[in-house]
Amino acid sequence: MGERVLEVVDLTKIYYVKNSLFSFKSEREPYIAVDGISFYLNEGETLGILGPNGAGKTTTIQMLLGVLQPTHGQISYFGKDFFKNRSSSLQYVTHASTFMKVPLPLTVQENLDIFGRLYGLSEETRQEKIDRLLCTFEIEHIKNRQVYSLSSGQTTRVMLAKAFLSDPKIVLLDEPTASLDPDIAYITRKFLKEQKQERKISMIVTSHNMPEVAEICDRVLVINKGKIIQEDSPEMLAKSVSMSILRLKITKGIDTAISFVDKKWEYVAKDHSLTVEIDDSAISDLLQHFAKQNITYSDIEIRKPTLEDFFIDILKKGSNT
């Protein structure tokens, strides 16, 4: 990965909520939406932010955009204080969200043209990029339709086109594929990976789609109740809560196989089917041992732990605290 393009230190957002409609300001209770989180983003890196609803993901994105003022903490883009260099920083930082809209009375073309003008793109460059992005997200046929007439999925694709219109260095994506059909979500993921590889764009992605996060993210922050509780690659997070599941249909030597796994791993044997909970690194040794013992099998299935396994595990733990 390249140099750091974003650094966040002790970022905090506190709201003050009334106990009742008749409470005075002094009686308001603090609600900590984001609780002193610190993290960084490298050039060409895709960072995922996971967490249950209300964990603080969207609030964090809004502070990174300057839409919300933090209660305290520091944000630095490209080594410069964001709050002292907001305009210059946001020339290179864009945003797309399933939950945000563009001016509804305008057409798709008019909206993107206005954003292109705001980014300072020439007319020729502006139109070339608009046409290319409309084609990429398969919405060129609706460019003359007013935004209010679009479906939620079509609107999301317009927002994605807007985010990549200015050749950004950092893109903040809040649930970017939540309203998309599977085929368009696939196209979007492919596009994001290409942008990262070809142009070294840095991205932050919030999502509830665990396979999507595992596919496109290099590193994941897990936020719960406003705090970062875990940070690692998707693969390592998955391995932290679960082992692989090995299933074999034994055709010869089932008793010998059971005798061997019984000493080492948790297993379930039914008829001639053997299911073993095993560390990924030990699967090869197990199969080699079976071969030496003339244990044969007609079918094999290996299920590795997933990011979804990890996410479900932390939610269960959180509900018990």
PDB file of C-alpha atoms in Angstrom:
ATOM      1  CA  MET A   1       0.000   0.000   0.000  1.00  0.00           C
ATOM      2  CA  GLY A   2       1.064   3.602  -0.590  1.00  0.00           C
ATOM      3  CA  GLU A   3       1.291   6.535   1.769  1.00  0.00           C
ATOM      4  CA  ARG A   4      -1.478   7.510   4.165  1.00  0.00           C
ATOM      5  CA  VAL A   5      -4.132   9.711   2.595  1.00  0.00           C
ATOM      6  CA  LEU A   6      -6.423   9.917   5.617  1.00  0.00           C
ATOM      7  CA  GLU A   7      -5.750   9.818   9.344  1.00  0.00           C
ATOM      8  CA  VAL A   8      -8.385  10.030  12.060  1.00  0.00           C
ATOM      9  CA  VAL A   9      -7.496  10.524  15.720  1.00  0.00           C
ATOM     10  CA  ASP A  10      -9.901  10.277  18.688  1.00  0.00           C
ATOM     11  CA  LEU A  11     -12.949  11.170  16.568  1.00  0.00           C
ATOM     12  CA  THR A  12     -16.005  11.680  18.775  1.00  0.00           C
ATOM     13  CA  LYS A  13     -19.585  12.770  18.215  1.00  0.00           C
ATOM     14  CA  ILE A  14     -21.894  13.376  21.172  1.00  0.00           C
ATOM     15  CA  TYR A  15     -25.548  14.346  20.891  1.00  0.00           C
ATOM     16  CA  TYR A  16     -27.584  15.697  23.781  1.00  0.00           C
ATOM     17  CA  VAL A  17     -31.033  14.145  23.942  1.00  0.00           C
ATOM     18  CA  LYS A  18     -33.962  15.386  26.021  1.00  0.00           C
ATOM     19  CA  ASN A  19     -35.427  12.963  28.547  1.00  0.00           C
ATOM     20  CA  SER A  20     -38.890  14.329  27.729  1.00  0.00           C
ATOM     21  CA  LEU A  21     -40.588  17.081  25.788  1.00  0.00           C
ATOM     22  CA  PHE A  22     -40.614  19.198  28.932  1.00  0.00           C
ATOM     23  CA  SER A  23     -36.893  18.851  29.779  1.00  0.00           C
ATOM     24  CA  PHE A  24     -34.658  21.905  30.029  1.00  0.00           C
ATOM     25  CA  LYS A  25     -31.319  21.940  28.186  1.00  0.00           C
ATOM     26  CA  SER A  26     -29.449  21.217  31.418  1.00  0.00           C
ATOM     27  CA  GLU A  27     -31.455  17.999  31.768  1.00  0.00           C
ATOM     28  CA  ARG A  28     -30.413  16.581  28.420  1.00  0.00           C
ATOM     29  CA  GLU A  29     -28.577  13.266  28.460  1.00  0.00           C
ATOM     30  CA  PRO A  30     -25.456  12.711  26.333  1.00  0.00           C
ATOM     31  CA  TYR A  31     -25.676  10.112  23.564  1.00  0.00           C
ATOM     32  CA  ILE A  32     -22.261   9.091  22.250  1.00  0.00           C
ATOM     33  CA  ALA A  33     -22.715   8.162  18.590  1.00  0.00           C
ATOM     34  CA  VAL A  34     -18.972   7.871  17.856  1.00  0.00           C
ATOM     35  CA  ASP A  35     -16.657   7.280  20.791  1.00  0.00           C
ATOM     36  CA  GLY A  36     -13.023   8.275  20.292  1.00  0.00           C
ATOM     37  CA  ILE A  37     -12.170   6.205  17.223  1.00  0.00           C
ATOM     38  CA  SER A  38      -8.775   6.368  15.494  1.00  0.00           C
ATOM     39  CA  PHE A  39      -7.865   4.834  12.139  1.00  0.00           C
ATOM     40  CA  TYR A  40      -6.081   5.511   8.854  1.00  0.00           C
ATOM     41  CA  LEU A  41      -6.472   4.897   5.115  1.00  0.00           C
ATOM     42  CA  ASN A  42      -3.609   4.242   2.721  1.00  0.00           C
ATOM     43  CA  GLU A  43      -3.339   5.138  -0.948  1.00  0.00           C
ATOM     44  CA  GLY A  44      -4.945   2.429  -3.061  1.00  0.00           C
ATOM     45  CA  GLU A  45      -6.548   0.713  -0.060  1.00  0.00           C
ATOM     46  CA  THR A  46     -10.181  -0.229   0.394  1.00  0.00           C
ATOM     47  CA  LEU A  47     -11.216  -0.052   4.042  1.00  0.00           C
ATOM     48  CA  GLY A  48     -14.477  -1.594   5.180  1.00  0.00           C
ATOM     49  CA  ILE A  49     -16.448  -0.330   8.157  1.00  0.00           C
ATOM     50  CA  LEU A  50     -18.802  -2.922   9.623  1.00  0.00           C
ATOM     51  CA  GLY A  51     -21.224  -2.705  12.485  1.00  0.00           C
ATOM     52  CA  PRO A  52     -24.876  -3.188  13.417  1.00  0.00           C
ATOM     53  CA  ASN A  53     -27.451  -0.465  12.823  1.00  0.00           C
ATOM     54  CA  GLY A  54     -26.745   2.494  15.089  1.00  0.00           C
ATOM     55  CA  ALA A  55     -23.085   1.580  15.560  1.00  0.00           C
ATOM     56  CA  GLY A  56     -21.838   4.942  14.235  1.00  0.00           C
ATOM     57  CA  LYS A  57     -20.848   4.092  10.654  1.00  0.00           C
ATOM     58  CA  THR A  58     -22.858   6.761   8.819  1.00  0.00           C
ATOM     59  CA  THR A  59     -22.088   9.362  11.485  1.00  0.00           C
ATOM     60  CA  THR A  60     -18.392   8.688  10.911  1.00  0.00           C
ATOM     61  CA  ILE A  61     -18.779   9.138   7.142  1.00  0.00           C
ATOM     62  CA  GLN A  62     -20.686  12.404   7.659  1.00  0.00           C
ATOM     63  CA  MET A  63     -17.891  13.767   9.857  1.00  0.00           C
ATOM     64  CA  LEU A  64     -15.291  12.747   7.277  1.00  0.00           C
ATOM     65  CA  LEU A  65     -17.256  14.821   4.744  1.00  0.00           C
ATOM     66  CA  GLY A  66     -17.631  17.803   7.046  1.00  0.00           C
ATOM     67  CA  VAL A  67     -21.422  17.437   7.036  1.00  0.00           C
ATOM     68  CA  LEU A  68     -21.316  16.906  10.801  1.00  0.00           C
ATOM     69  CA  GLN A  69     -18.975  18.749  13.142  1.00  0.00           C
ATOM     70  CA  PRO A  70     -17.197  16.355  15.535  1.00  0.00           C
ATOM     71  CA  THR A  71     -17.479  16.999  19.248  1.00  0.00           C
ATOM     72  CA  HIS A  72     -13.722  16.551  19.273  1.00  0.00           C
ATOM     73  CA  GLY A  73     -10.979  14.700  17.428  1.00  0.00           C
ATOM     74  CA  GLN A  74      -8.797  15.231  14.379  1.00  0.00           C
ATOM     75  CA  ILE A  75      -9.219  14.411  10.680  1.00  0.00           C
ATOM     76  CA  SER A  76      -6.303  14.844   8.281  1.00  0.00           C
ATOM     77  CA  TYR A  77      -6.441  14.386   4.513  1.00  0.00           C
ATOM     78  CA  PHE A  78      -3.119  14.139   2.683  1.00  0.00           C
ATOM     79  CA  GLY A  79      -1.290  15.242   5.835  1.00  0.00           C
ATOM     80  CA  LYS A  80      -3.338  18.441   6.291  1.00  0.00           C
ATOM     81  CA  ASP A  81      -5.893  19.313   8.958  1.00  0.00           C
ATOM     82  CA  PHE A  82      -9.323  18.840   7.360  1.00  0.00           C
ATOM     83  CA  PHE A  83     -11.023  21.630   9.297  1.00  0.00           C
ATOM     84  CA  LYS A  84      -8.395  24.177   8.223  1.00  0.00           C
ATOM     85  CA  ASN A  85      -8.280  22.937   4.622  1.00  0.00           C
ATOM     86  CA  ARG A  86     -11.849  21.747   4.019  1.00  0.00           C
ATOM     87  CA  SER A  87     -12.329  23.105   0.489  1.00  0.00           C
ATOM     88  CA  SER A  88      -8.955  21.952  -0.842  1.00  0.00           C
ATOM     89  CA  SER A  89      -9.379  18.499   0.747  1.00  0.00           C
ATOM     90  CA  LEU A  90     -12.853  17.941  -0.676  1.00  0.00           C
ATOM     91  CA  GLN A  91     -11.571  18.604  -4.214  1.00  0.00           C
ATOM     92  CA  TYR A  92     -10.207  15.047  -4.026  1.00  0.00           C
ATOM     93  CA  VAL A  93     -12.804  13.378  -1.787  1.00  0.00           C
ATOM     94  CA  THR A  94     -16.211  12.258  -3.081  1.00  0.00           C
ATOM     95  CA  HIS A  95     -19.140  10.372  -1.663  1.00  0.00           C
ATOM     96  CA  ALA A  96     -21.969   8.076  -2.706  1.00  0.00           C
ATOM     97  CA  SER A  97     -24.748   6.645  -0.584  1.00  0.00           C
ATOM     98  CA  THR A  98     -27.900   4.649  -1.106  1.00  0.00           C
ATOM     99  CA  PHE A  99     -29.597   7.064   1.290  1.00  0.00           C
ATOM    100  CA  MET A 100     -28.732  10.390  -0.398  1.00  0.00           C
ATOM    101  CA  LYS A 101     -30.461  12.085  -3.303  1.00  0.00           C
ATOM    102  CA  VAL A 102     -29.650  14.650  -5.976  1.00  0.00           C
ATOM    103  CA  PRO A 103     -32.030  17.490  -7.042  1.00  0.00           C
ATOM    104  CA  LEU A 104     -35.216  15.700  -8.089  1.00  0.00           C
ATOM    105  CA  PRO A 105     -36.647  18.076 -10.764  1.00  0.00           C
ATOM    106  CA  LEU A 106     -33.454  17.873 -12.847  1.00  0.00           C
ATOM    107  CA  THR A 107     -32.628  15.092 -15.274  1.00  0.00           C
ATOM    108  CA  VAL A 108     -29.793  12.640 -14.707  1.00  0.00           C
ATOM    109  CA  GLN A 109     -27.752  14.413 -17.398  1.00  0.00           C
ATOM    110  CA  GLU A 110     -28.391  17.851 -15.875  1.00  0.00           C
ATOM    111  CA  ASN A 111     -27.433  16.697 -12.390  1.00  0.00           C
ATOM    112  CA  LEU A 112     -24.158  15.150 -13.508  1.00  0.00           C
ATOM    113  CA  ASP A 113     -23.380  18.139 -15.710  1.00  0.00           C
ATOM    114  CA  ILE A 114     -23.794  20.512 -12.762  1.00  0.00           C
ATOM    115  CA  PHE A 115     -21.531  18.388 -10.580  1.00  0.00           C
ATOM    116  CA  GLY A 116     -18.981  18.276 -13.386  1.00  0.00           C
ATOM    117  CA  ARG A 117     -19.019  22.072 -13.578  1.00  0.00           C
ATOM    118  CA  LEU A 118     -18.562  22.302  -9.801  1.00  0.00           C
ATOM    119  CA  TYR A 119     -15.534  20.035 -10.094  1.00  0.00           C
ATOM    120  CA  GLY A 120     -14.124  22.388 -12.731  1.00  0.00           C
ATOM    121  CA  LEU A 121     -14.262  19.939 -15.641  1.00  0.00           C
ATOM    122  CA  SER A 122     -14.235  21.339 -19.169  1.00  0.00           C
ATOM    123  CA  GLU A 123     -17.330  20.769 -21.308  1.00  0.00           C
ATOM    124  CA  GLU A 124     -15.602  18.152 -23.458  1.00  0.00           C
ATOM    125  CA  THR A 125     -14.136  16.271 -20.481  1.00  0.00           C
ATOM    126  CA  ARG A 126     -17.384  16.565 -18.590  1.00  0.00           C
ATOM    127  CA  GLN A 127     -19.489  15.007 -21.313  1.00  0.00           C
ATOM    128  CA  GLU A 128     -16.961  12.246 -22.049  1.00  0.00           C
ATOM    129  CA  LYS A 129     -16.865  11.199 -18.398  1.00  0.00           C
ATOM    130  CA  ILE A 130     -20.627  11.410 -17.971  1.00  0.00           C
ATOM    131  CA  ASP A 131     -21.214   9.212 -21.031  1.00  0.00           C
ATOM    132  CA  ARG A 132     -18.607   6.688 -19.858  1.00  0.00           C
ATOM    133  CA  LEU A 133     -20.001   6.416 -16.329  1.00  0.00           C
ATOM    134  CA  LEU A 134     -23.608   6.198 -17.511  1.00  0.00           C
ATOM    135  CA  CYS A 135     -22.534   3.310 -19.715  1.00  0.00           C
ATOM    136  CA  THR A 136     -20.547   1.648 -16.910  1.00  0.00           C
ATOM    137  CA  PHE A 137     -23.552   1.625 -14.578  1.00  0.00           C
ATOM    138  CA  GLU A 138     -25.971   0.807 -17.430  1.00  0.00           C
ATOM    139  CA  ILE A 139     -28.124   3.922 -17.058  1.00  0.00           C
ATOM    140  CA  GLU A 140     -27.364   5.706 -20.337  1.00  0.00           C
ATOM    141  CA  HIS A 141     -30.975   5.070 -21.419  1.00  0.00           C
ATOM    142  CA  ILE A 142     -32.370   7.177 -18.541  1.00  0.00           C
ATOM    143  CA  LYS A 143     -30.050  10.182 -18.814  1.00  0.00           C
ATOM    144  CA  ASN A 144     -32.890  12.480 -19.940  1.00  0.00           C
ATOM    145  CA  ARG A 145     -35.306  11.374 -17.242  1.00  0.00           C
ATOM    146  CA  GLN A 146     -35.956  13.529 -14.192  1.00  0.00           C
ATOM    147  CA  VAL A 147     -34.507  12.063 -11.027  1.00  0.00           C
ATOM    148  CA  TYR A 148     -37.844  11.973  -9.189  1.00  0.00           C
ATOM    149  CA  SER A 149     -39.044   9.318 -11.648  1.00  0.00           C
ATOM    150  CA  LEU A 150     -36.159   6.927 -10.980  1.00  0.00           C
ATOM    151  CA  SER A 151     -36.212   3.791  -8.876  1.00  0.00           C
ATOM    152  CA  SER A 152     -34.015   3.615  -5.766  1.00  0.00           C
ATOM    153  CA  GLY A 153     -31.543   1.396  -7.602  1.00  0.00           C
ATOM    154  CA  GLN A 154     -31.302   3.797 -10.546  1.00  0.00           C
ATOM    155  CA  THR A 155     -30.788   6.725  -8.165  1.00  0.00           C
ATOM    156  CA  THR A 156     -27.995   4.846  -6.416  1.00  0.00           C
ATOM    157  CA  ARG A 157     -26.269   4.334  -9.761  1.00  0.00           C
ATOM    158  CA  VAL A 158     -26.512   8.059 -10.494  1.00  0.00           C
ATOM    159  CA  MET A 159     -24.884   8.756  -7.118  1.00  0.00           C
ATOM    160  CA  LEU A 160     -22.080   6.313  -7.929  1.00  0.00           C
ATOM    161  CA  ALA A 161     -21.516   8.006 -11.289  1.00  0.00           C
ATOM    162  CA  LYS A 162     -21.355  11.372  -9.524  1.00  0.00           C
ATOM    163  CA  ALA A 163     -18.779  10.053  -7.041  1.00  0.00           C
ATOM    164  CA  PHE A 164     -16.333   9.018  -9.771  1.00  0.00           C
ATOM    165  CA  LEU A 165     -16.924  11.955 -12.106  1.00  0.00           C
ATOM    166  CA  SER A 166     -14.050  14.100 -10.850  1.00  0.00           C
ATOM    167  CA  ASP A 167     -11.227  11.502 -10.807  1.00  0.00           C
ATOM    168  CA  PRO A 168     -11.183  11.498  -6.985  1.00  0.00           C
ATOM    169  CA  LYS A 169      -8.351  10.228  -4.818  1.00  0.00           C
ATOM    170  CA  ILE A 170     -10.652   9.099  -1.998  1.00  0.00           C
ATOM    171  CA  VAL A 171     -14.233   7.853  -2.294  1.00  0.00           C
ATOM    172  CA  LEU A 172     -16.494   7.338   0.720  1.00  0.00           C
ATOM    173  CA  LEU A 173     -19.217   4.798  -0.028  1.00  0.00           C
ATOM    174  CA  ASP A 174     -22.100   4.331   2.412  1.00  0.00           C
ATOM    175  CA  GLU A 175     -24.004   1.105   1.597  1.00  0.00           C
ATOM    176  CA  PRO A 176     -23.215   1.538  -2.123  1.00  0.00           C
ATOM    177  CA  THR A 177     -25.012  -1.582  -3.383  1.00  0.00           C
ATOM    178  CA  ALA A 178     -27.861  -1.905  -0.857  1.00  0.00           C
ATOM    179  CA  SER A 179     -30.593  -1.094  -3.390  1.00  0.00           C
ATOM    180  CA  LEU A 180     -28.995  -2.641  -6.468  1.00  0.00           C
ATOM    181  CA  ASP A 181     -30.056  -5.801  -8.284  1.00  0.00           C
ATOM    182  CA  PRO A 182     -27.469  -8.621  -8.084  1.00  0.00           C
ATOM    183  CA  ASP A 183     -26.222  -8.111 -11.647  1.00  0.00           C
ATOM    184  CA  ILE A 184     -25.653  -4.360 -11.158  1.00  0.00           C
ATOM    185  CA  ALA A 185     -24.094  -4.968  -7.721  1.00  0.00           C
ATOM    186  CA  TYR A 186     -21.645  -7.326  -9.434  1.00  0.00           C
ATOM    187  CA  ILE A 187     -20.817  -4.676 -12.060  1.00  0.00           C
ATOM    188  CA  THR A 188     -20.326  -2.118  -9.290  1.00  0.00           C
ATOM    189  CA  ARG A 189     -17.933  -4.330  -7.321  1.00  0.00           C
ATOM    190  CA  LYS A 190     -15.970  -5.055 -10.486  1.00  0.00           C
ATOM    191  CA  PHE A 191     -15.763  -1.334 -11.232  1.00  0.00           C
ATOM    192  CA  LEU A 192     -14.584  -0.503  -7.703  1.00  0.00           C
ATOM    193  CA  LYS A 193     -11.824  -3.109  -7.879  1.00  0.00           C
ATOM    194  CA  GLU A 194     -10.720  -1.786 -11.265  1.00  0.00           C
ATOM    195  CA  GLN A 195     -10.581   1.794  -9.961  1.00  0.00           C
ATOM    196  CA  LYS A 196      -8.436   0.678  -7.055  1.00  0.00           C
ATOM    197  CA  GLN A 197      -6.070  -1.338  -9.220  1.00  0.00           C
ATOM    198  CA  GLU A 198      -5.767   1.007 -12.185  1.00  0.00           C
ATOM    199  CA  ARG A 199      -5.948   4.412 -10.495  1.00  0.00           C
ATOM    200  CA  LYS A 200      -4.985   3.610  -6.888  1.00  0.00           C
ATOM    201  CA  ILE A 201      -8.154   5.222  -5.578  1.00  0.00           C
ATOM    202  CA  SER A 202      -8.587   4.847  -1.817  1.00  0.00           C
ATOM    203  CA  MET A 203     -12.061   3.886  -0.618  1.00  0.00           C
ATOM    204  CA  ILE A 204     -14.002   3.528   2.596  1.00  0.00           C
ATOM    205  CA  VAL A 205     -17.032   1.255   2.318  1.00  0.00           C
ATOM    206  CA  THR A 206     -19.798   0.706   4.859  1.00  0.00           C
ATOM    207  CA  SER A 207     -21.979  -2.286   4.129  1.00  0.00           C
ATOM    208  CA  HIS A 208     -24.088  -5.051   5.645  1.00  0.00           C
ATOM    209  CA  ASN A 209     -23.193  -7.312   2.713  1.00  0.00           C
ATOM    210  CA  MET A 210     -20.515  -9.543   4.234  1.00  0.00           C
ATOM    211  CA  PRO A 211     -19.446 -11.358   1.033  1.00  0.00           C
ATOM    212  CA  GLU A 212     -19.128  -7.968  -0.678  1.00  0.00           C
ATOM    213  CA  VAL A 213     -16.890  -6.576   2.069  1.00  0.00           C
ATOM    214  CA  ALA A 214     -14.748  -9.720   2.012  1.00  0.00           C
ATOM    215  CA  GLU A 215     -14.395  -9.426  -1.773  1.00  0.00           C
ATOM    216  CA  ILE A 216     -13.431  -5.772  -2.134  1.00  0.00           C
ATOM    217  CA  CYS A 217     -11.880  -4.705   1.196  1.00  0.00           C
ATOM    218  CA  ASP A 218      -8.242  -5.052   2.190  1.00  0.00           C
ATOM    219  CA  ARG A 219      -8.889  -4.263   5.825  1.00  0.00           C
ATOM    220  CA  VAL A 220     -11.976  -4.013   8.014  1.00  0.00           C
ATOM    221  CA  LEU A 221     -12.845  -1.915  11.049  1.00  0.00           C
ATOM    222  CA  VAL A 222     -15.639  -3.302  13.210  1.00  0.00           C
ATOM    223  CA  ILE A 223     -17.594  -0.651  15.100  1.00  0.00           C
ATOM    224  CA  ASN A 224     -20.080  -1.325  17.851  1.00  0.00           C
ATOM    225  CA  LYS A 225     -21.685   1.256  20.137  1.00  0.00           C
ATOM    226  CA  GLY A 226     -19.465   3.938  18.638  1.00  0.00           C
ATOM    227  CA  LYS A 227     -16.165   2.160  19.358  1.00  0.00           C
ATOM    228  CA  ILE A 228     -13.766   0.209  17.154  1.00  0.00           C
ATOM    229  CA  ILE A 229     -13.740  -3.291  18.619  1.00  0.00           C
ATOM    230  CA  GLN A 230     -11.772  -5.183  15.943  1.00  0.00           C
ATOM    231  CA  GLU A 231      -9.472  -4.412  13.026  1.00  0.00           C
ATOM    232  CA  ASP A 232      -7.917  -6.864  10.589  1.00  0.00           C
ATOM    233  CA  SER A 233      -8.197  -8.330   7.102  1.00  0.00           C
ATOM    234  CA  PRO A 234     -11.546 -10.013   6.282  1.00  0.00           C
ATOM    235  CA  GLU A 235      -9.827 -13.406   6.197  1.00  0.00           C
ATOM    236  CA  MET A 236      -8.207 -13.038   9.610  1.00  0.00           C
ATOM    237  CA  LEU A 237     -11.403 -11.741  11.209  1.00  0.00           C
ATOM    238  CA  ALA A 238     -13.270 -14.775   9.887  1.00  0.00           C
ATOM    239  CA  LYS A 239     -10.635 -17.164  11.206  1.00  0.00           C
ATOM    240  CA  SER A 240     -10.744 -15.537  14.643  1.00  0.00           C
ATOM    241  CA  VAL A 241     -14.167 -16.974  15.480  1.00  0.00           C
ATOM    242  CA  SER A 242     -14.457 -20.232  13.595  1.00  0.00           C
ATOM    243  CA  MET A 243     -12.555 -23.129  12.086  1.00  0.00           C
ATOM    244  CA  SER A 244     -13.139 -24.763   8.732  1.00  0.00           C
ATOM    245  CA  ILE A 245     -15.732 -27.499   8.316  1.00  0.00           C
ATOM    246  CA  LEU A 246     -14.525 -30.594   6.416  1.00  0.00           C
ATOM    247  CA  ARG A 247     -17.161 -33.037   5.184  1.00  0.00           C
ATOM    248  CA  LEU A 248     -16.233 -36.404   3.709  1.00  0.00           C
ATOM    249  CA  LYS A 249     -18.293 -39.292   2.338  1.00  0.00           C
ATOM    250  CA  ILE A 250     -16.181 -42.246   3.497  1.00  0.00           C
ATOM    251  CA  THR A 251     -16.340 -45.312   1.259  1.00  0.00           C
ATOM    252  CA  LYS A 252     -13.746 -47.384   3.123  1.00  0.00           C
ATOM    253  CA  GLY A 253     -12.318 -47.199   6.637  1.00  0.00           C
ATOM    254  CA  ILE A 254     -14.952 -45.132   8.427  1.00  0.00           C
ATOM    255  CA  ASP A 255     -14.104 -46.633  11.846  1.00  0.00           C
ATOM    256  CA  THR A 256     -10.387 -45.953  11.388  1.00  0.00           C
ATOM    257  CA  ALA A 257     -11.155 -42.386  10.318  1.00  0.00           C
ATOM    258  CA  ILE A 258     -13.356 -41.776  13.365  1.00  0.00           C
ATOM    259  CA  SER A 259     -10.722 -43.235  15.676  1.00  0.00           C
ATOM    260  CA  PHE A 260      -8.138 -40.791  14.320  1.00  0.00           C
ATOM    261  CA  VAL A 261     -10.211 -37.582  14.376  1.00  0.00           C
ATOM    262  CA  ASP A 262     -11.657 -38.447  17.799  1.00  0.00           C
ATOM    263  CA  LYS A 263      -8.276 -37.699  19.392  1.00  0.00           C
ATOM    264  CA  LYS A 264      -7.859 -34.276  17.807  1.00  0.00           C
ATOM    265  CA  TRP A 265     -11.038 -32.490  16.667  1.00  0.00           C
ATOM    266  CA  GLU A 266     -14.757 -32.067  17.174  1.00  0.00           C
ATOM    267  CA  TYR A 267     -16.638 -34.238  14.688  1.00  0.00           C
ATOM    268  CA  VAL A 268     -19.987 -35.697  13.718  1.00  0.00           C
ATOM    269  CA  ALA A 269     -20.285 -39.140  12.103  1.00  0.00           C
ATOM    270  CA  LYS A 270     -23.524 -40.320  10.535  1.00  0.00           C
ATOM    271  CA  ASP A 271     -23.732 -43.411   8.363  1.00  0.00           C
ATOM    272  CA  HIS A 272     -20.636 -42.997   6.182  1.00  0.00           C
ATOM    273  CA  SER A 273     -20.539 -39.223   6.360  1.00  0.00           C
ATOM    274  CA  LEU A 274     -17.848 -37.604   8.524  1.00  0.00           C
ATOM    275  CA  THR A 275     -17.904 -33.900   9.416  1.00  0.00           C
ATOM    276  CA  VAL A 276     -14.851 -32.442  11.170  1.00  0.00           C
ATOM    277  CA  GLU A 277     -14.326 -28.957  12.639  1.00  0.00           C
ATOM    278  CA  ILE A 278     -10.675 -28.350  11.855  1.00  0.00           C
ATOM    279  CA  ASP A 279      -8.115 -25.606  11.419  1.00  0.00           C
ATOM    280  CA  ASP A 280      -7.520 -24.819   7.763  1.00  0.00           C
ATOM    281  CA  SER A 281      -3.802 -25.549   8.035  1.00  0.00           C
ATOM    282  CA  ALA A 282      -4.449 -29.093   9.306  1.00  0.00           C
ATOM    283  CA  ILE A 283      -6.685 -30.286   6.451  1.00  0.00           C
ATOM    284  CA  SER A 284      -3.782 -31.361   4.241  1.00  0.00           C
ATOM    285  CA  ASP A 285      -2.195 -33.445   7.029  1.00  0.00           C
ATOM    286  CA  LEU A 286      -5.531 -35.120   7.781  1.00  0.00           C
ATOM    287  CA  LEU A 287      -6.097 -36.105   4.158  1.00  0.00           C
ATOM    288  CA  GLN A 288      -2.517 -37.383   3.842  1.00  0.00           C
ATOM    289  CA  HIS A 289      -3.025 -39.530   6.952  1.00  0.00           C
ATOM    290  CA  PHE A 290      -6.241 -40.940   5.501  1.00  0.00           C
ATOM    291  CA  ALA A 291      -4.370 -41.851   2.304  1.00  0.00           C
ATOM    292  CA  LYS A 292      -1.642 -43.673   4.257  1.00  0.00           C
ATOM    293  CA  GLN A 293      -4.293 -45.601   6.179  1.00  0.00           C
ATOM    294  CA  ASN A 294      -6.101 -46.563   2.954  1.00  0.00           C
ATOM    295  CA  ILE A 295      -9.164 -44.596   4.000  1.00  0.00           C
ATOM    296  CA  THR A 296     -11.043 -43.649   0.838  1.00  0.00           C
ATOM    297  CA  TYR A 297     -13.843 -41.193   0.205  1.00  0.00           C
ATOM    298  CA  SER A 298     -16.099 -40.400  -2.735  1.00  0.00           C
ATOM    299  CA  ASP A 299     -16.970 -36.799  -1.920  1.00  0.00           C
ATOM    300  CA  ILE A 300     -15.293 -33.907  -0.114  1.00  0.00           C
ATOM    301  CA  GLU A 301     -16.511 -30.452   0.900  1.00  0.00           C
ATOM    302  CA  ILE A 302     -14.533 -27.750   2.691  1.00  0.00           C
ATOM    303  CA  ARG A 303     -16.346 -24.767   4.178  1.00  0.00           C
ATOM    304  CA  LYS A 304     -13.999 -22.063   5.381  1.00  0.00           C
ATOM    305  CA  PRO A 305     -15.072 -19.518   8.001  1.00  0.00           C
ATOM    306  CA  THR A 306     -16.579 -16.349   6.557  1.00  0.00           C
ATOM    307  CA  LEU A 307     -16.802 -12.718   7.539  1.00  0.00           C
ATOM    308  CA  GLU A 308     -20.501 -13.295   8.107  1.00  0.00           C
ATOM    309  CA  ASP A 309     -19.649 -15.933  10.743  1.00  0.00           C
ATOM    310  CA  PHE A 310     -17.511 -13.331  12.484  1.00  0.00           C
ATOM    311  CA  PHE A 311     -20.182 -10.624  12.280  1.00  0.00           C
ATOM    312  CA  ILE A 312     -22.902 -12.879  13.693  1.00  0.00           C
ATOM    313  CA  ASP A 313     -20.554 -13.892  16.505  1.00  0.00           C
ATOM    314  CA  ILE A 314     -19.827 -10.302  17.587  1.00  0.00           C
ATOM    315  CA  LEU A 315     -23.522  -9.430  17.450  1.00  0.00           C
ATOM    316  CA  LYS A 316     -24.299 -12.379  19.754  1.00  0.00           C
ATOM    317  CA  LYS A 317     -21.570 -11.300  22.151  1.00  0.00           C
ATOM    318  CA  GLY A 318     -22.796  -7.710  22.054  1.00  0.00           C
ATOM    319  CA  SER A 319     -26.352  -8.746  22.913  1.00  0.00           C
ATOM    320  CA  ASN A 320     -25.064 -10.596  25.969  1.00  0.00           C
ATOM    321  CA  THR A 321     -23.160  -7.630  27.383  1.00  0.00           C
TER     322      THR A 321
END
